[in-house]
Short mmCIF file of C-alpha atoms in Angstrom, two decimals:
data_model
loop_
_atom_site.label_atom_id
_atom_site.label_comp_id
_atom_site.label_asym_id
_atom_site.label_seq_id
_atom_site.Cartn_x
_atom_site.Cartn_y
_atom_site.Cartn_z
CA MET A 1 18.67 95.33 259.87
CA LYS A 2 16.25 94.96 256.94
CA LYS A 3 14.38 98.05 258.10
CA ASN A 4 17.64 100.03 258.15
CA ILE A 5 18.51 98.87 254.62
CA LEU A 6 15.10 99.89 253.32
CA THR A 7 15.35 103.27 255.06
CA PHE A 8 18.73 103.83 253.44
CA PHE A 9 17.47 103.02 249.95
CA LEU A 10 14.42 105.21 250.36
CA ALA A 11 16.61 108.07 251.56
CA VAL A 12 18.86 107.68 248.53
CA ALA A 13 15.84 107.55 246.21
CA SER A 14 14.49 110.81 247.61
CA PHE A 15 17.63 112.61 246.43
CA LEU A 16 17.70 111.10 242.96
CA PRO A 17 16.80 113.71 240.35
CA THR A 18 13.75 112.81 238.27
CA MET A 19 15.77 112.31 235.10
CA ALA A 20 18.11 109.82 236.80
CA GLN A 21 15.30 107.38 237.51
CA HIS A 22 13.76 104.90 235.13
CA PHE A 23 10.04 105.08 234.48
CA VAL A 24 8.07 102.01 233.52
CA GLY A 25 4.37 101.43 233.02
CA GLY A 26 1.91 101.94 230.24
CA ASP A 27 -0.85 103.87 228.56
CA ILE A 28 -4.03 103.01 230.48
CA SER A 29 -6.39 105.51 228.84
CA LEU A 30 -9.30 103.05 228.61
CA LEU A 31 -9.05 101.68 232.16
CA THR A 32 -12.08 103.64 233.38
CA LYS A 33 -14.27 102.24 230.60
CA TYR A 34 -13.13 98.65 231.13
CA GLU A 35 -13.87 98.89 234.83
CA GLU A 36 -17.26 100.54 234.29
CA HIS A 37 -18.23 97.79 231.85
CA GLY A 38 -17.25 95.01 234.26
CA ALA A 39 -13.96 93.67 232.92
CA LYS A 40 -12.49 91.07 235.29
CA TYR A 41 -8.76 91.44 235.90
CA LEU A 42 -6.91 88.43 237.31
CA ASP A 43 -3.27 87.87 238.18
CA ASN A 44 -1.16 85.25 236.43
CA ASN A 45 -2.45 82.58 238.81
CA GLY A 46 -6.11 83.43 238.26
CA ASN A 47 -6.70 85.42 241.46
CA PRO A 48 -8.61 88.74 241.30
CA CYS A 49 -6.24 91.71 241.00
CA GLY A 50 -8.35 94.04 243.13
CA ASP A 51 -7.59 97.69 242.41
CA LEU A 52 -5.65 97.57 239.17
CA LEU A 53 -3.39 100.52 239.92
CA SER A 54 -2.32 98.84 243.16
CA PHE A 55 -1.68 95.67 241.16
CA PHE A 56 0.51 97.57 238.71
CA LYS A 57 2.46 99.09 241.59
CA GLN A 58 2.97 95.66 243.17
CA ASN A 59 4.49 94.59 239.86
CA GLY A 60 7.03 97.41 239.94
CA HIS A 61 5.37 99.95 237.64
CA ASN A 62 5.86 103.57 238.64
CA ALA A 63 4.40 105.70 235.82
CA MET A 64 1.25 105.79 233.69
CA ARG A 65 0.27 107.58 230.48
CA VAL A 66 -3.11 109.02 229.50
CA ARG A 67 -4.20 110.51 226.18
CA LEU A 68 -6.39 113.60 225.86
CA PHE A 69 -8.63 114.48 222.90
CA VAL A 70 -10.14 117.94 222.41
CA THR A 71 -13.80 117.01 221.79
CA PRO A 72 -14.02 113.23 221.29
CA SER A 73 -17.82 113.45 220.98
CA ASN A 74 -17.09 114.88 217.51
CA ALA A 75 -15.13 111.78 216.47
CA SER A 76 -16.52 109.32 213.96
CA THR A 77 -18.55 106.34 215.11
CA THR A 78 -15.72 104.08 213.95
CA ASP A 79 -13.14 105.93 216.04
CA LYS A 80 -15.40 105.95 219.08
CA GLY A 81 -15.57 102.17 218.66
CA GLN A 82 -11.79 102.09 218.90
CA GLY A 83 -11.51 103.80 222.27
CA VAL A 84 -11.84 107.52 221.51
CA CYS A 85 -13.60 108.94 224.59
CA GLN A 86 -10.95 110.75 226.66
CA ASP A 87 -12.17 114.32 227.07
CA LEU A 88 -10.84 116.62 229.77
CA ASP A 89 -13.35 115.59 232.45
CA TYR A 90 -12.54 111.91 231.86
CA VAL A 91 -8.80 112.57 231.96
CA ILE A 92 -8.94 114.69 235.12
CA LYS A 93 -10.57 111.85 237.06
CA LEU A 94 -8.19 109.17 235.78
CA ALA A 95 -5.11 111.40 236.15
CA LYS A 96 -6.01 112.23 239.75
CA ARG A 97 -6.42 108.55 240.52
CA ILE A 98 -3.02 107.84 239.00
CA LYS A 99 -1.32 110.59 240.99
CA ASP A 100 -3.14 109.70 244.21
CA ASN A 101 -1.70 106.20 243.87
CA GLY A 102 1.84 107.56 243.71
CA PHE A 103 2.57 107.16 240.01
CA ALA A 104 4.32 109.63 237.75
CA LEU A 105 1.97 110.84 235.00
CA ILE A 106 2.53 111.38 231.27
CA LEU A 107 -0.18 113.52 229.69
CA ASP A 108 -0.45 112.94 225.95
CA PHE A 109 -2.14 115.85 224.13
CA HIS A 110 -3.54 114.68 220.79
CA TYR A 111 -4.72 118.15 219.70
CA SER A 112 -7.47 116.48 217.73
CA ASP A 113 -10.97 115.15 218.33
CA SER A 114 -9.73 111.66 217.47
CA TRP A 115 -6.56 109.64 216.88
CA ALA A 116 -3.60 111.80 215.96
CA ASP A 117 -0.74 109.85 214.38
CA PRO A 118 1.53 110.12 211.31
CA ALA A 119 -1.36 109.34 208.97
CA LYS A 120 -3.88 111.73 210.51
CA GLN A 121 -3.43 114.95 212.45
CA PHE A 122 -6.78 116.58 211.82
CA THR A 123 -7.71 119.89 213.40
CA PRO A 124 -10.50 119.72 216.01
CA LYS A 125 -13.89 120.52 214.50
CA GLU A 126 -14.38 123.54 216.75
CA TRP A 127 -11.03 125.01 215.65
CA LEU A 128 -11.45 124.63 211.88
CA SER A 129 -12.47 128.22 211.25
CA LEU A 130 -9.36 129.64 212.93
CA SER A 131 -6.49 131.18 210.98
CA ASP A 132 -2.93 130.06 211.68
CA ASN A 133 -2.35 133.06 213.94
CA GLU A 134 -5.55 132.28 215.82
CA LEU A 135 -4.46 128.64 216.14
CA TYR A 136 -1.19 129.75 217.74
CA THR A 137 -3.21 131.48 220.43
CA LYS A 138 -5.77 128.68 220.70
CA ILE A 139 -3.23 125.93 221.30
CA TYR A 140 -1.63 128.02 224.04
CA ASP A 141 -4.95 128.83 225.72
CA TYR A 142 -6.27 125.27 225.44
CA THR A 143 -3.07 123.70 226.79
CA LYS A 144 -2.89 126.18 229.65
CA ASP A 145 -6.54 125.67 230.59
CA CYS A 146 -6.25 121.86 230.62
CA LEU A 147 -3.12 121.92 232.77
CA SER A 148 -4.59 124.51 235.12
CA LYS A 149 -7.60 122.29 235.77
CA LEU A 150 -5.37 119.27 236.39
CA ASN A 151 -3.30 121.34 238.81
CA GLU A 152 -6.41 122.38 240.69
CA VAL A 153 -7.24 118.78 241.63
CA GLY A 154 -3.67 117.72 242.41
CA ALA A 155 -3.17 115.80 239.17
CA THR A 156 -0.18 117.73 237.82
CA PRO A 157 1.58 115.82 235.02
CA ASP A 158 5.25 114.94 235.47
CA PHE A 159 5.78 114.57 231.71
CA ILE A 160 3.83 116.24 228.90
CA GLN A 161 3.61 115.34 225.22
CA PRO A 162 2.52 118.38 223.19
CA GLY A 163 1.26 116.23 220.33
CA ASN A 164 1.13 112.52 219.58
CA GLU A 165 3.44 110.98 216.94
CA ILE A 166 4.02 114.37 215.35
CA SER A 167 6.62 113.27 212.79
CA TYR A 168 4.69 115.13 210.07
CA GLY A 169 3.34 118.00 212.12
CA MET A 170 -0.13 118.53 213.56
CA LEU A 171 -3.36 120.50 213.11
CA TRP A 172 -3.31 119.81 209.36
CA GLY A 173 -6.85 121.07 208.77
CA ALA A 174 -10.12 119.22 208.08
CA GLU A 175 -10.11 115.58 207.05
CA GLY A 176 -10.36 115.38 203.28
CA GLY A 177 -9.18 118.96 202.82
CA SER A 178 -5.87 120.52 201.84
CA TYR A 179 -3.44 119.42 204.54
CA LYS A 180 -0.77 121.64 206.06
CA LYS A 181 1.76 118.88 206.60
CA TYR A 182 5.30 119.33 207.80
CA TYR A 183 8.20 117.31 206.37
CA ALA A 184 11.45 117.18 208.31
CA GLY A 185 14.33 118.88 206.53
CA GLN A 186 12.00 120.94 204.32
CA GLU A 187 10.75 124.49 204.78
CA SER A 188 7.12 123.84 203.88
CA ASN A 189 4.95 124.43 206.98
CA ARG A 190 8.00 124.11 209.25
CA GLU A 191 7.62 127.56 210.80
CA ARG A 192 3.89 127.00 211.27
CA PHE A 193 4.44 123.65 213.01
CA THR A 194 7.25 124.81 215.27
CA THR A 195 5.28 127.94 216.23
CA LEU A 196 2.35 125.74 217.27
CA LEU A 197 4.73 123.61 219.32
CA LYS A 198 6.43 126.56 220.97
CA ASN A 199 3.11 128.07 222.01
CA ALA A 200 1.90 124.75 223.46
CA ILE A 201 5.18 124.27 225.32
CA LYS A 202 5.08 127.85 226.63
CA ALA A 203 1.79 127.00 228.34
CA CYS A 204 3.30 123.78 229.72
CA ARG A 205 6.28 125.60 231.21
CA GLU A 206 4.04 128.21 232.80
CA GLU A 207 1.51 125.82 234.34
CA CYS A 208 3.81 122.87 235.09
CA PRO A 209 7.35 124.24 235.39
CA ARG A 210 8.72 120.98 236.82
CA ALA A 211 7.26 118.77 234.10
CA LYS A 212 9.53 117.40 231.39
CA ILE A 213 8.51 117.97 227.77
CA ILE A 214 8.51 115.01 225.38
CA LEU A 215 8.54 115.39 221.58
CA HIS A 216 6.99 112.17 220.28
CA THR A 217 7.86 110.68 216.88
CA GLU A 218 7.73 107.19 215.35
CA ARG A 219 10.31 107.18 212.53
CA VAL A 220 12.57 104.50 214.04
CA PRO A 221 12.92 102.73 210.64
CA ASN A 222 14.05 105.98 208.96
CA THR A 223 16.89 107.39 211.03
CA THR A 224 17.65 110.11 208.49
CA TYR A 225 14.15 111.51 208.85
CA LEU A 226 14.32 111.07 212.61
CA GLY A 227 17.54 113.08 212.76
CA ASN A 228 16.16 115.79 210.48
CA PHE A 229 13.08 116.17 212.69
CA TYR A 230 14.96 116.84 215.90
CA SER A 231 17.52 119.00 214.06
CA ASP A 232 14.65 121.14 212.80
CA MET A 233 13.33 121.42 216.37
CA ASN A 234 16.71 122.55 217.67
CA THR A 235 17.20 125.04 214.84
CA ALA A 236 13.77 126.53 215.50
CA GLY A 237 14.47 126.81 219.23
CA VAL A 238 11.75 124.40 220.35
CA ASP A 239 12.16 123.89 224.11
CA TYR A 240 11.97 120.20 225.04
CA ASP A 241 13.69 117.66 227.29
CA ILE A 242 13.03 114.16 225.98
CA VAL A 243 13.00 112.36 222.66
CA GLY A 244 9.89 110.18 222.73
CA LEU A 245 9.73 107.21 220.36
CA SER A 246 7.09 104.68 219.38
CA TYR A 247 8.49 101.21 218.77
CA TYR A 248 6.38 98.30 217.55
CA PRO A 249 8.57 95.64 215.92
CA TYR A 250 5.86 94.58 213.46
CA TRP A 251 5.88 98.15 212.06
CA HIS A 252 9.34 99.46 212.95
CA LYS A 253 11.67 96.49 212.29
CA ASP A 254 13.78 94.51 214.73
CA LEU A 255 15.76 95.48 217.82
CA THR A 256 18.86 96.11 215.72
CA GLN A 257 17.02 98.91 213.94
CA LEU A 258 15.85 100.34 217.28
CA ASP A 259 19.43 100.24 218.51
CA ILE A 260 20.60 102.14 215.42
CA ALA A 261 17.95 104.82 215.95
CA ILE A 262 18.77 105.27 219.64
CA LYS A 263 22.50 105.50 218.93
CA LYS A 264 21.84 108.25 216.39
CA MET A 265 19.75 110.18 218.92
CA GLU A 266 22.47 109.76 221.56
CA ARG A 267 25.17 110.92 219.17
CA ASP A 268 23.37 113.87 217.59
CA PHE A 269 21.25 115.04 220.55
CA ALA A 270 23.39 114.10 223.51
CA ASP A 271 21.71 116.61 225.83
CA LYS A 272 18.34 114.84 225.57
CA LYS A 273 17.00 111.80 227.36
CA ILE A 274 15.01 109.18 225.47
CA MET A 275 11.76 107.37 226.27
CA ILE A 276 9.96 104.56 224.48
CA VAL A 277 6.53 106.07 225.09
CA GLU A 278 4.71 103.35 223.14
CA THR A 279 5.53 99.71 222.55
CA GLY A 280 3.68 96.43 222.29
CA TYR A 281 3.66 92.91 220.88
CA TYR A 282 0.82 90.49 220.16
CA HIS A 283 0.06 87.59 222.48
CA HIS A 284 -2.92 85.83 220.92
CA TRP A 285 -3.06 86.33 217.17
CA GLN A 286 -1.26 88.61 214.77
CA PRO A 287 -3.18 90.65 212.17
CA SER A 288 -2.46 89.91 208.54
CA ASP A 289 -1.43 93.48 207.71
CA VAL A 290 1.73 93.78 209.81
CA SER A 291 4.78 95.12 208.00
CA TYR A 292 7.23 92.67 209.58
CA ASP A 293 6.57 89.20 210.92
CA TYR A 294 8.80 88.19 213.85
CA SER A 295 6.67 85.30 215.07
CA SER A 296 9.57 82.92 214.47
CA THR A 297 11.65 84.98 216.91
CA TRP A 298 8.87 85.85 219.34
CA PRO A 299 5.92 83.45 218.99
CA ILE A 300 2.46 85.01 219.18
CA SER A 301 1.77 83.77 222.69
CA ASP A 302 2.13 84.77 226.33
CA ASP A 303 5.67 83.36 226.35
CA GLY A 304 6.55 85.01 223.03
CA GLN A 305 5.30 88.39 224.20
CA ASN A 306 7.29 87.98 227.40
CA GLN A 307 10.46 87.09 225.50
CA PHE A 308 10.05 90.18 223.31
CA THR A 309 9.72 92.28 226.47
CA ALA A 310 12.82 90.76 228.04
CA ASP A 311 14.85 91.21 224.83
CA LEU A 312 13.66 94.80 224.44
CA ILE A 313 14.64 95.66 228.00
CA GLU A 314 18.02 94.00 227.60
CA LYS A 315 18.67 96.20 224.57
CA LEU A 316 17.39 99.40 226.19
CA LYS A 317 19.51 98.92 229.28
CA THR A 318 22.64 99.20 227.13
CA HIS A 319 21.70 102.87 226.62
CA GLU A 320 22.05 105.17 229.62
CA SER A 321 20.04 107.86 227.86
CA VAL A 322 16.88 105.74 227.79
CA ILE A 323 14.87 106.42 230.94
CA GLY A 324 11.31 105.39 230.08
CA LEU A 325 9.41 102.35 228.77
CA PHE A 326 5.62 102.38 228.32
CA TRP A 327 3.39 99.60 227.03
CA TRP A 328 0.50 100.88 224.92
CA SER A 329 -3.02 99.91 226.04
CA MET A 330 -1.74 97.42 228.58
CA GLU A 331 -5.13 97.51 230.37
CA SER A 332 -7.03 96.08 227.37
CA ASN A 333 -9.15 93.18 228.64
CA GLU A 334 -12.51 92.02 227.29
CA PHE A 335 -12.89 89.16 229.79
CA GLY A 336 -16.11 89.38 231.76
CA LEU A 337 -17.79 91.79 229.35
CA ASP A 338 -21.06 91.12 227.54
CA TRP A 339 -19.82 91.38 223.97
CA ASN A 340 -23.29 92.30 222.69
CA THR A 341 -24.02 95.15 225.09
CA LYS A 342 -20.96 96.17 227.08
CA ARG A 343 -17.90 95.78 224.91
CA VAL A 344 -15.46 98.68 225.22
CA THR A 345 -14.08 98.50 221.67
CA ASP A 346 -15.27 96.92 218.45
CA ASN A 347 -12.22 94.66 218.21
CA TRP A 348 -10.00 92.98 220.77
CA TYR A 349 -6.53 94.46 221.04
CA ASN A 350 -4.27 91.45 221.24
CA ALA A 351 -1.13 93.26 222.31
CA GLY A 352 -2.27 94.28 225.79
CA LEU A 353 -0.97 92.68 228.96
CA PHE A 354 -4.11 90.73 229.88
CA ASP A 355 -5.61 87.74 228.10
CA ASN A 356 -8.95 88.80 226.63
CA GLN A 357 -10.33 85.26 226.99
CA THR A 358 -9.24 84.49 230.56
CA GLY A 359 -8.64 87.90 232.14
CA ARG A 360 -5.26 86.74 233.43
CA ALA A 361 -2.23 89.01 233.48
CA ASN A 362 0.42 88.04 230.96
CA LYS A 363 3.97 87.33 232.06
CA ALA A 364 5.30 90.48 230.38
CA LEU A 365 3.40 92.65 232.86
CA SER A 366 5.75 91.61 235.64
CA THR A 367 8.83 91.45 233.39
CA LEU A 368 8.50 95.17 232.64
CA LYS A 369 9.83 96.04 236.10
CA THR A 370 13.28 94.74 235.14
CA PHE A 371 13.71 97.98 233.18
CA LEU A 372 14.06 99.82 236.51
CA THR A 373 17.56 100.85 237.59
CA ASP A 374 19.54 98.60 239.95
CA GLU A 375 18.87 101.07 242.76
CA GLN A 376 15.13 101.07 242.09
CA LEU A 377 15.05 97.28 241.94
CA ALA A 378 16.95 97.11 245.23
CA ILE A 379 14.33 99.34 246.85
CA LYS A 380 11.54 97.23 245.34
CA ASN A 381 13.13 94.01 246.62
CA ALA A 382 13.68 95.52 250.06
CA GLU A 383 10.03 96.60 250.23
CA GLU A 384 8.87 93.13 249.21
CA SER A 385 11.17 91.54 251.78
CA ARG A 386 9.85 93.82 254.48
CA SER A 387 6.26 93.09 253.47
CA SER A 388 6.86 89.33 253.53
CA CYS A 389 8.24 89.59 257.06
CA LYS A 390 4.83 90.80 258.23
CA LYS A 391 3.09 87.69 256.92
CA LEU A 392 2.09 84.80 259.15
CA TYR A 393 3.16 81.23 258.48
CA ASN A 394 2.35 77.88 260.08
CA LEU A 395 5.00 75.32 261.03
CA LEU A 396 4.88 73.91 257.50
CA GLY A 397 5.89 77.30 256.08
CA GLN A 398 2.44 77.95 254.58
CA ASN A 399 1.07 81.50 254.52
CA ILE A 400 -1.94 81.81 256.85
CA ASN A 401 -4.45 84.56 257.64
CA GLU A 402 -4.79 86.74 260.71
CA LYS A 403 -7.62 84.61 262.15
CA HIS A 404 -5.43 81.54 262.55
CA ARG A 405 -4.97 80.28 266.13
CA GLY A 406 -2.06 78.30 267.54
CA ILE A 407 1.65 78.37 266.84
CA VAL A 408 2.56 80.84 264.11
CA ILE A 409 5.80 82.17 262.65
CA LYS A 410 6.17 85.91 262.13
CA GLU A 411 9.39 87.66 261.13
CA GLY A 412 11.26 84.42 261.69
CA LYS A 413 10.01 83.90 265.27
CA LYS A 414 7.43 81.54 266.79
CA TYR A 415 4.37 82.86 268.61
CA ILE A 416 1.28 81.34 270.20
CA LYS A 417 -1.63 83.29 268.73
CA SER A 418 -5.25 83.44 269.82
CA GLU A 419 -7.89 84.33 267.22
CA ASN A 420 -8.42 87.90 268.46
CA LYS A 421 -4.74 88.89 268.64
#
């Protein structure tokens, strides 16, 4: 009977359109480096996780995000010390691993040699001599080439971000120069920015026609600006599918503000789905420079981080338009590394989903799966139930291994088992 139920749910899932599912997971762009340097990942009980992607899947995650820089070797020493290393070769290997493990993939183009965010969207060093018209061609060619190479190895993205936190445009020029910024609702550099976007998206549609396009912003605290941004995109004819938002409460205010922002997006851009493509909350200590301190609501601890996650999901599930939730840098884990010779970054990131001092998974890692739809959770529960039926137990109900001899219980029935059977 259980097998029939599982078969039914899997059959239903196979007919669900991509946009009707919920996607949950995180940005794991530094996973390769942590593994190469010997980070030790443990589950909440202190047992080794084994292959981390399998561990994420066991915890209900079904999608992962990876960032891509143009030439990260040109980044500053400081930025390299903060995790800037993801060139195309690096990303191809990690993306293929993600896809081979059955996850959906978000590819996050930064269109910079280093971090691209609202405060810095600097043009790659090798592109600085190009005119605007040449940049329009370059962004198309570069995007198309990257996606073609991912396609070749079977690592086709399911979602693509043409730009990271592009609230104020991208490809501003050289750091320290005269920036070509875009401001929503104003004409200055608007045509330039939207032409860059349209050329990048044209390449995405050609190489990955089934992928959904995400336009990623982070102006949750300023809903007027947020609305002006996406209105500008619609007026300019930018072709996209999903509103992608960053939401960190210590920078973007409380869940009430997030709710206000989502409601505005739902009201004014009803044809678009919404994803929280970046979120996080501290679990060990909170930096002194946060904009908003919610430690009295969500203590800076494993439990506090977990409560934030549960409250966030509860709020998001009141919005049918929200289909994605991704934890930023959830793989961050310095446990087991030689801090003098093999650290991955220059500072611990205390908003990941592993404890840097013990290597144990935080509670929020498992809580994330509750963002899945009821149908997805039913399938997950059915799979777990089916898997548990294959386990062996002794007469005391304790799980035992395959080498056990004597009376065992399997799928609710007693058997006499010899060691080699």
